């Protein structure tokens, strides 16, 4: 490949700069003098080029030069036709190779670099991972003004090797002037923090929330060169919210550079005023909430035992009004219907907040970013997300706080139809229930409708604008009347008071809601991988029992419609396609043969864990360990993907064999 003359001269110049930087010329002179002194015969007058290259190679100079030179190429596969090609350049081996991206020169960006971590003392004894070894990893997730980013996973260590750069656009159309570049004063008024969430993923793929931090980035507006370095101390979550888990080194830089920077005093004054304003609003709301609660207790002393939840602690141990956890959320084109949204929330994992020791349930309502990045949470997290999505679809939705059987506290979602129909949505299962209240005044002999839902009592309902306490004589869901406009049954909070602390932008302490991200999972590839792993596990299991295994691919393929039908039914509550599946199976199973099938559903992609669960079912174990004449086995896996890389995994094991009496 030949280079144009101008490129060749540019390349020569860059090589010359690198060689000068490494002082290669001086080292060559030293080796030349040494070689002449040691190796040149007295009768030989000059040293050939080949001899010199051999000497340089022998002493490792050439290898050192080649190791120090790394080519940086553009990582973007497709460039815009108008963009000029970047010249090839050299960089030191120690420097970080950063991806290049096309940016809009009319926009203002905050370039946030994470340059390593330290003092993650929990991983002090963590051994260095061997090449190719699976190990636990840290991943940093960021959200800023409707933009989301994720770092590359790095091995867990006392000093994790984070080296990532994130280009955050500061000027958004939501400011109302999409054509002008934001200046320092405009950016100072943008109070949105950069929300950073640190997730740990273990070798089995299980995720843990390590830290959640709100970075105040506006200090960079007061730095002289539009660049500043910060040391961020990350605190733990839940019961460990006062304990440091580690430190991140962060560098902030404005691009393009600011023409005029603000004084640090102006920046500090603005931040102090915002904090003061927020503290005053929160103080006034607390005073109002106390007064509301006193009035609520005066209605009936027994109200003291009802689950009326006005405040809830987030993952950082901060008490926030429950209404601030809800906001109408639009899923764009990622989810098409409210029932599909309910299915999405259902396939996100369920996990109660971890608690050290006994003493009951740990209180922890997660911010939306922490819940989505971890891909699992408690019932309150699921209910808050589902309520936000249903509000986004234009429904009148509320989160209900009450109890299930045996007095276990629980949260679920309720929608009120324009015709007065009350529908309960169970966010952990995706099930929907129509509420038909029993009449407490009817004769005990009269037959009352038996409720299908698992809920027993209800203390309050709320969304992003309203909070209502149940003040009916009984808090039993079965006889509860959900006429929310009747103040003799539901005591409302002032909507203005709620708006003062929960409306978007009302206070700087409210974390903004992130958008949902599309799935990064390839459903077909993942389905094939899990299916192959399950085939191997079944074959090994049967081999241990002294049984041979014969797979029938056609029978496996015939199971696909059934799995699609099961998922469709979970999403829509409508059963379809069963007739065709049953007809196909009848045709595939000869006379005198028996067919058995066992479908099962998971929300994780760990084949070994799924297989162990399947073996605990006697029906499935009977299929996997089937004995008989002409036994043919089949397994089919179908992965259905949802936003945030959540997925529903359907597995069906089947066998057919000749019946021998």
mmCIF file of C-alpha atoms in Angstrom, residues 193-448:
data_model
loop_
_atom_site.group_PDB
_atom_site.id
_atom_site.type_symbol
_atom_site.label_atom_id
_atom_site.label_comp_id
_atom_site.label_asym_id
_atom_site.label_seq_id
_atom_site.Cartn_x
_atom_site.Cartn_y
_atom_site.Cartn_z
ATOM 1 C CA UNK A 193 -26.943 16.294 38.679
ATOM 2 C CA UNK A 194 -25.077 13.447 37.001
ATOM 3 C CA UNK A 195 -26.523 10.344 38.650
ATOM 4 C CA UNK A 196 -23.874 7.632 38.968
ATOM 5 C CA UNK A 197 -24.760 4.060 39.980
ATOM 6 C CA UNK A 198 -22.108 1.417 40.660
ATOM 7 C CA UNK A 199 -23.189 -2.188 40.038
ATOM 8 C CA UNK A 200 -21.276 -5.354 40.960
ATOM 9 C CA UNK A 201 -21.871 -8.471 38.842
ATOM 10 C CA UNK A 202 -20.661 -11.780 40.275
ATOM 11 C CA UNK A 203 -19.402 -14.807 38.329
ATOM 12 C CA UNK A 204 -22.968 -16.201 38.129
ATOM 13 C CA UNK A 205 -24.353 -12.995 36.602
ATOM 14 C CA UNK A 206 -26.095 -11.842 39.802
ATOM 15 C CA UNK A 207 -26.084 -8.058 40.254
ATOM 16 C CA UNK A 208 -25.665 -6.043 43.454
ATOM 17 C CA UNK A 209 -26.156 -2.313 43.971
ATOM 18 C CA UNK A 210 -22.881 -1.017 45.457
ATOM 19 C CA UNK A 211 -23.359 2.768 45.432
ATOM 20 C CA UNK A 212 -25.602 5.545 44.124
ATOM 21 C CA UNK A 213 -24.119 9.046 43.867
ATOM 22 C CA UNK A 214 -25.363 12.425 42.599
ATOM 23 C CA UNK A 215 -22.448 14.376 41.114
ATOM 24 C CA UNK A 216 -22.688 18.171 41.176
ATOM 25 C CA UNK A 217 -20.856 19.024 37.949
ATOM 26 C CA UNK A 218 -21.235 22.835 37.882
ATOM 27 C CA UNK A 219 -18.011 23.444 39.802
ATOM 28 C CA UNK A 220 -16.283 23.129 36.394
ATOM 29 C CA UNK A 221 -17.978 26.405 35.320
ATOM 30 C CA UNK A 222 -15.828 28.273 37.831
ATOM 31 C CA UNK A 223 -12.478 26.671 36.978
ATOM 32 C CA UNK A 224 -10.037 28.855 35.042
ATOM 33 C CA UNK A 225 -9.450 26.600 32.027
ATOM 34 C CA UNK A 226 -12.894 24.938 32.009
ATOM 35 C CA UNK A 227 -11.380 21.785 33.459
ATOM 36 C CA UNK A 228 -11.385 20.345 36.962
ATOM 37 C CA UNK A 229 -10.508 17.118 38.769
ATOM 38 C CA UNK A 230 -12.589 15.663 41.593
ATOM 39 C CA UNK A 231 -12.223 12.892 44.124
ATOM 40 C CA UNK A 232 -15.636 11.344 44.730
ATOM 41 C CA UNK A 233 -16.232 9.212 47.815
ATOM 42 C CA UNK A 234 -18.927 6.605 47.195
ATOM 43 C CA UNK A 235 -21.056 5.578 50.171
ATOM 44 C CA UNK A 236 -22.834 2.237 50.525
ATOM 45 C CA UNK A 237 -26.567 1.662 50.200
ATOM 46 C CA UNK A 238 -29.338 0.774 52.648
ATOM 47 C CA UNK A 239 -28.009 -0.044 56.113
ATOM 48 C CA UNK A 240 -24.483 0.799 54.885
ATOM 49 C CA UNK A 241 -25.336 4.285 53.571
ATOM 50 C CA UNK A 242 -22.960 5.895 56.096
ATOM 51 C CA UNK A 243 -20.047 3.597 55.204
ATOM 52 C CA UNK A 244 -17.547 4.434 52.457
ATOM 53 C CA UNK A 245 -17.205 1.745 49.780
ATOM 54 C CA UNK A 246 -14.514 3.403 47.639
ATOM 55 C CA UNK A 247 -13.227 6.496 45.859
ATOM 56 C CA UNK A 248 -13.399 7.462 42.175
ATOM 57 C CA UNK A 249 -11.050 9.907 40.451
ATOM 58 C CA UNK A 250 -13.079 12.056 38.059
ATOM 59 C CA UNK A 251 -12.055 14.732 35.584
ATOM 60 C CA UNK A 252 -14.579 17.216 34.159
ATOM 61 C CA UNK A 253 -14.012 19.319 31.058
ATOM 62 C CA UNK A 254 -16.286 21.610 29.039
ATOM 63 C CA UNK A 255 -16.228 21.302 25.264
ATOM 64 C CA UNK A 256 -15.974 23.586 23.360
ATOM 65 C CA UNK A 257 -13.974 25.526 25.971
ATOM 66 C CA UNK A 258 -15.898 28.325 27.661
ATOM 67 C CA UNK A 259 -15.253 31.836 26.307
ATOM 68 C CA UNK A 260 -16.031 33.279 29.703
ATOM 69 C CA UNK A 261 -15.802 31.354 32.960
ATOM 70 C CA UNK A 262 -17.669 32.329 36.097
ATOM 71 C CA UNK A 263 -15.981 33.083 39.374
ATOM 72 C CA UNK A 264 -16.012 30.236 41.870
ATOM 73 C CA UNK A 265 -17.797 32.542 44.306
ATOM 74 C CA UNK A 266 -20.734 32.985 41.885
ATOM 75 C CA UNK A 267 -21.003 29.210 41.373
ATOM 76 C CA UNK A 268 -20.864 28.511 45.117
ATOM 77 C CA UNK A 269 -23.476 31.198 45.829
ATOM 78 C CA UNK A 270 -25.871 29.712 43.238
ATOM 79 C CA UNK A 271 -25.465 26.195 44.689
ATOM 80 C CA UNK A 272 -25.960 27.491 48.246
ATOM 81 C CA UNK A 273 -29.139 29.369 47.224
ATOM 82 C CA UNK A 274 -30.544 26.237 45.572
ATOM 83 C CA UNK A 275 -29.816 24.140 48.667
ATOM 84 C CA UNK A 276 -31.413 26.781 50.896
ATOM 85 C CA UNK A 277 -34.535 26.972 48.699
ATOM 86 C CA UNK A 278 -34.857 23.168 48.601
ATOM 87 C CA UNK A 279 -34.395 22.852 52.380
ATOM 88 C CA UNK A 280 -37.111 25.465 52.989
ATOM 89 C CA UNK A 281 -39.602 23.707 50.663
ATOM 90 C CA UNK A 282 -38.891 20.358 52.316
ATOM 91 C CA UNK A 283 -39.271 21.906 55.793
ATOM 92 C CA UNK A 284 -42.651 23.423 54.913
ATOM 93 C CA UNK A 285 -43.860 20.121 53.439
ATOM 94 C CA UNK A 286 -42.766 18.258 56.585
ATOM 95 C CA UNK A 287 -44.710 20.746 58.755
ATOM 96 C CA UNK A 288 -47.776 20.245 56.538
ATOM 97 C CA UNK A 289 -47.418 16.424 56.558
ATOM 98 C CA UNK A 290 -47.282 16.391 60.380
ATOM 99 C CA UNK A 291 -50.447 18.503 60.554
ATOM 100 C CA UNK A 292 -52.191 16.233 58.008
ATOM 101 C CA UNK A 293 -51.223 13.151 60.016
ATOM 102 C CA UNK A 294 -52.573 14.660 63.273
ATOM 103 C CA UNK A 295 -55.889 15.388 61.565
ATOM 104 C CA UNK A 296 -55.972 11.858 60.127
ATOM 105 C CA UNK A 297 -55.481 10.300 63.581
ATOM 106 C CA UNK A 298 -58.265 12.470 65.050
ATOM 107 C CA UNK A 299 -60.795 10.872 62.670
ATOM 108 C CA UNK A 300 -60.326 7.455 64.280
ATOM 109 C CA UNK A 301 -57.618 6.323 66.773
ATOM 110 C CA UNK A 302 -57.291 2.968 64.964
ATOM 111 C CA UNK A 303 -55.820 4.843 61.958
ATOM 112 C CA UNK A 304 -52.494 4.738 63.786
ATOM 113 C CA UNK A 305 -52.085 1.076 62.783
ATOM 114 C CA UNK A 306 -52.880 1.591 59.078
ATOM 115 C CA UNK A 307 -50.138 1.576 56.459
ATOM 116 C CA UNK A 308 -50.219 5.245 55.503
ATOM 117 C CA UNK A 309 -46.797 5.841 53.967
ATOM 118 C CA UNK A 310 -46.011 9.536 53.412
ATOM 119 C CA UNK A 311 -42.196 9.279 53.307
ATOM 120 C CA UNK A 312 -39.878 6.453 52.204
ATOM 121 C CA UNK A 313 -36.108 6.012 52.378
ATOM 122 C CA UNK A 314 -34.190 5.663 49.122
ATOM 123 C CA UNK A 315 -31.034 3.580 48.638
ATOM 124 C CA UNK A 316 -28.923 6.360 50.218
ATOM 125 C CA UNK A 317 -31.045 6.458 53.371
ATOM 126 C CA UNK A 318 -32.644 9.808 52.388
ATOM 127 C CA UNK A 319 -36.291 10.283 53.391
ATOM 128 C CA UNK A 320 -38.331 11.468 50.391
ATOM 129 C CA UNK A 321 -42.088 11.947 49.856
ATOM 130 C CA UNK A 322 -43.505 8.799 48.242
ATOM 131 C CA UNK A 323 -45.082 10.907 45.467
ATOM 132 C CA UNK A 324 -41.565 11.819 44.265
ATOM 133 C CA UNK A 325 -40.966 8.177 43.249
ATOM 134 C CA UNK A 326 -43.685 8.454 40.571
ATOM 135 C CA UNK A 327 -43.643 10.345 37.291
ATOM 136 C CA UNK A 328 -45.474 9.715 33.981
ATOM 137 C CA UNK A 329 -42.942 7.684 31.978
ATOM 138 C CA UNK A 330 -43.171 7.157 28.240
ATOM 139 C CA UNK A 331 -41.488 4.055 26.834
ATOM 140 C CA UNK A 332 -41.214 5.417 23.284
ATOM 141 C CA UNK A 333 -41.391 2.521 20.847
ATOM 142 C CA UNK A 334 -39.982 -0.018 23.293
ATOM 143 C CA UNK A 335 -43.374 -1.009 24.761
ATOM 144 C CA UNK A 336 -46.652 -0.779 22.860
ATOM 145 C CA UNK A 337 -49.413 -1.378 25.407
ATOM 146 C CA UNK A 338 -50.078 -1.017 29.147
ATOM 147 C CA UNK A 339 -50.266 -4.819 29.457
ATOM 148 C CA UNK A 340 -46.920 -5.193 27.729
ATOM 149 C CA UNK A 341 -45.549 -2.642 30.203
ATOM 150 C CA UNK A 342 -46.929 -4.766 33.049
ATOM 151 C CA UNK A 343 -45.201 -7.818 31.579
ATOM 152 C CA UNK A 344 -41.905 -5.896 31.325
ATOM 153 C CA UNK A 345 -42.090 -4.869 34.997
ATOM 154 C CA UNK A 346 -42.996 -8.443 35.924
ATOM 155 C CA UNK A 347 -39.866 -9.953 34.282
ATOM 156 C CA UNK A 348 -37.559 -7.606 36.199
ATOM 157 C CA UNK A 349 -36.209 -9.649 39.102
ATOM 158 C CA UNK A 350 -37.719 -9.542 42.588
ATOM 159 C CA UNK A 351 -35.379 -9.175 45.540
ATOM 160 C CA UNK A 352 -36.062 -7.819 48.987
ATOM 161 C CA UNK A 353 -33.622 -5.246 50.300
ATOM 162 C CA UNK A 354 -30.757 -7.077 52.075
ATOM 163 C CA UNK A 355 -30.733 -6.793 55.850
ATOM 164 C CA UNK A 356 -27.922 -7.684 58.247
ATOM 165 C CA UNK A 357 -29.272 -9.856 61.047
ATOM 166 C CA UNK A 358 -32.934 -10.360 61.950
ATOM 167 C CA UNK A 359 -35.590 -7.833 62.812
ATOM 168 C CA UNK A 360 -37.935 -7.851 59.833
ATOM 169 C CA UNK A 361 -37.939 -6.138 56.481
ATOM 170 C CA UNK A 362 -35.369 -3.492 55.551
ATOM 171 C CA UNK A 363 -36.864 -0.230 54.285
ATOM 172 C CA UNK A 364 -35.441 0.753 50.877
ATOM 173 C CA UNK A 365 -37.230 2.276 47.886
ATOM 174 C CA UNK A 366 -34.772 2.585 45.012
ATOM 175 C CA UNK A 367 -34.457 5.481 42.592
ATOM 176 C CA UNK A 368 -35.464 4.396 39.096
ATOM 177 C CA UNK A 369 -31.899 4.352 37.683
ATOM 178 C CA UNK A 370 -30.647 2.100 40.501
ATOM 179 C CA UNK A 371 -33.609 -0.266 39.991
ATOM 180 C CA UNK A 372 -33.160 -0.476 36.205
ATOM 181 C CA UNK A 373 -29.367 -0.897 36.311
ATOM 182 C CA UNK A 374 -29.588 -3.654 38.907
ATOM 183 C CA UNK A 375 -32.467 -5.266 36.960
ATOM 184 C CA UNK A 376 -34.205 -6.276 40.194
ATOM 185 C CA UNK A 377 -35.831 -4.739 43.236
ATOM 186 C CA UNK A 378 -38.515 -4.974 45.913
ATOM 187 C CA UNK A 379 -42.305 -4.863 45.345
ATOM 188 C CA UNK A 380 -42.352 -1.072 45.895
ATOM 189 C CA UNK A 381 -39.796 -0.545 43.101
ATOM 190 C CA UNK A 382 -41.895 -2.647 40.707
ATOM 191 C CA UNK A 383 -45.112 -0.867 41.685
ATOM 192 C CA UNK A 384 -43.571 2.606 41.289
ATOM 193 C CA UNK A 385 -42.251 1.772 37.806
ATOM 194 C CA UNK A 386 -45.521 0.180 36.649
ATOM 195 C CA UNK A 387 -47.560 3.128 37.948
ATOM 196 C CA UNK A 388 -45.234 5.569 36.114
ATOM 197 C CA UNK A 389 -45.592 3.599 32.856
ATOM 198 C CA UNK A 390 -49.403 3.373 33.145
ATOM 199 C CA UNK A 391 -49.569 7.137 33.787
ATOM 200 C CA UNK A 392 -47.461 7.552 30.637
ATOM 201 C CA UNK A 393 -50.162 5.622 28.723
ATOM 202 C CA UNK A 394 -52.771 8.137 29.903
ATOM 203 C CA UNK A 395 -54.395 5.953 32.580
ATOM 204 C CA UNK A 396 -55.389 7.197 36.030
ATOM 205 C CA UNK A 397 -52.996 5.056 38.036
ATOM 206 C CA UNK A 398 -52.067 4.931 41.725
ATOM 207 C CA UNK A 399 -49.711 2.909 43.895
ATOM 208 C CA UNK A 400 -51.577 1.175 46.738
ATOM 209 C CA UNK A 401 -49.853 0.462 50.059
ATOM 210 C CA UNK A 402 -51.389 -2.211 52.276
ATOM 211 C CA UNK A 403 -51.001 -5.831 53.270
ATOM 212 C CA UNK A 404 -51.357 -9.307 51.800
ATOM 213 C CA UNK A 405 -52.244 -12.487 53.689
ATOM 214 C CA UNK A 406 -50.772 -12.834 57.215
ATOM 215 C CA UNK A 407 -50.339 -9.050 57.403
ATOM 216 C CA UNK A 408 -47.281 -8.905 55.116
ATOM 217 C CA UNK A 409 -46.789 -5.296 53.885
ATOM 218 C CA UNK A 410 -47.135 -4.994 50.129
ATOM 219 C CA UNK A 411 -47.467 -2.454 47.306
ATOM 220 C CA UNK A 412 -49.434 -2.861 44.088
ATOM 221 C CA UNK A 413 -50.975 -0.645 41.392
ATOM 222 C CA UNK A 414 -54.579 0.428 40.843
ATOM 223 C CA UNK A 415 -56.200 2.070 37.802
ATOM 224 C CA UNK A 416 -59.541 3.869 37.821
ATOM 225 C CA UNK A 417 -61.579 3.609 34.609
ATOM 226 C CA UNK A 418 -63.811 6.420 33.337
ATOM 227 C CA UNK A 419 -66.792 4.120 33.982
ATOM 228 C CA UNK A 420 -65.747 3.619 37.618
ATOM 229 C CA UNK A 421 -64.089 0.220 37.083
ATOM 230 C CA UNK A 422 -61.290 -0.379 39.583
ATOM 231 C CA UNK A 423 -58.498 -2.666 38.336
ATOM 232 C CA UNK A 424 -55.639 -3.949 40.492
ATOM 233 C CA UNK A 425 -52.322 -4.704 38.762
ATOM 234 C CA UNK A 426 -49.881 -7.011 40.564
ATOM 235 C CA UNK A 427 -46.483 -5.706 39.436
ATOM 236 C CA UNK A 428 -44.599 -8.869 40.513
ATOM 237 C CA UNK A 429 -46.707 -11.264 38.418
ATOM 238 C CA UNK A 430 -48.376 -9.091 35.762
ATOM 239 C CA UNK A 431 -51.824 -10.340 36.830
ATOM 240 C CA UNK A 432 -54.839 -8.019 36.706
ATOM 241 C CA UNK A 433 -57.890 -8.198 38.979
ATOM 242 C CA UNK A 434 -61.226 -6.365 38.724
ATOM 243 C CA UNK A 435 -62.316 -5.086 42.137
ATOM 244 C CA UNK A 436 -65.974 -5.684 43.008
ATOM 245 C CA UNK A 437 -66.633 -4.402 46.538
ATOM 246 C CA UNK A 438 -68.733 -6.506 48.855
ATOM 247 C CA UNK A 439 -71.711 -4.777 50.489
ATOM 248 C CA UNK A 440 -71.194 -4.802 54.290
ATOM 249 C CA UNK A 441 -74.877 -3.942 54.903
ATOM 250 C CA UNK A 442 -76.230 -7.003 53.099
ATOM 251 C CA UNK A 443 -77.550 -9.981 54.995
ATOM 252 C CA UNK A 444 -74.837 -12.500 56.001
ATOM 253 C CA UNK A 445 -76.884 -15.128 54.192
ATOM 254 C CA UNK A 446 -76.476 -13.273 50.872
ATOM 255 C CA UNK A 447 -73.701 -14.665 48.718
ATOM 256 C CA UNK A 448 -70.805 -12.194 48.359
#
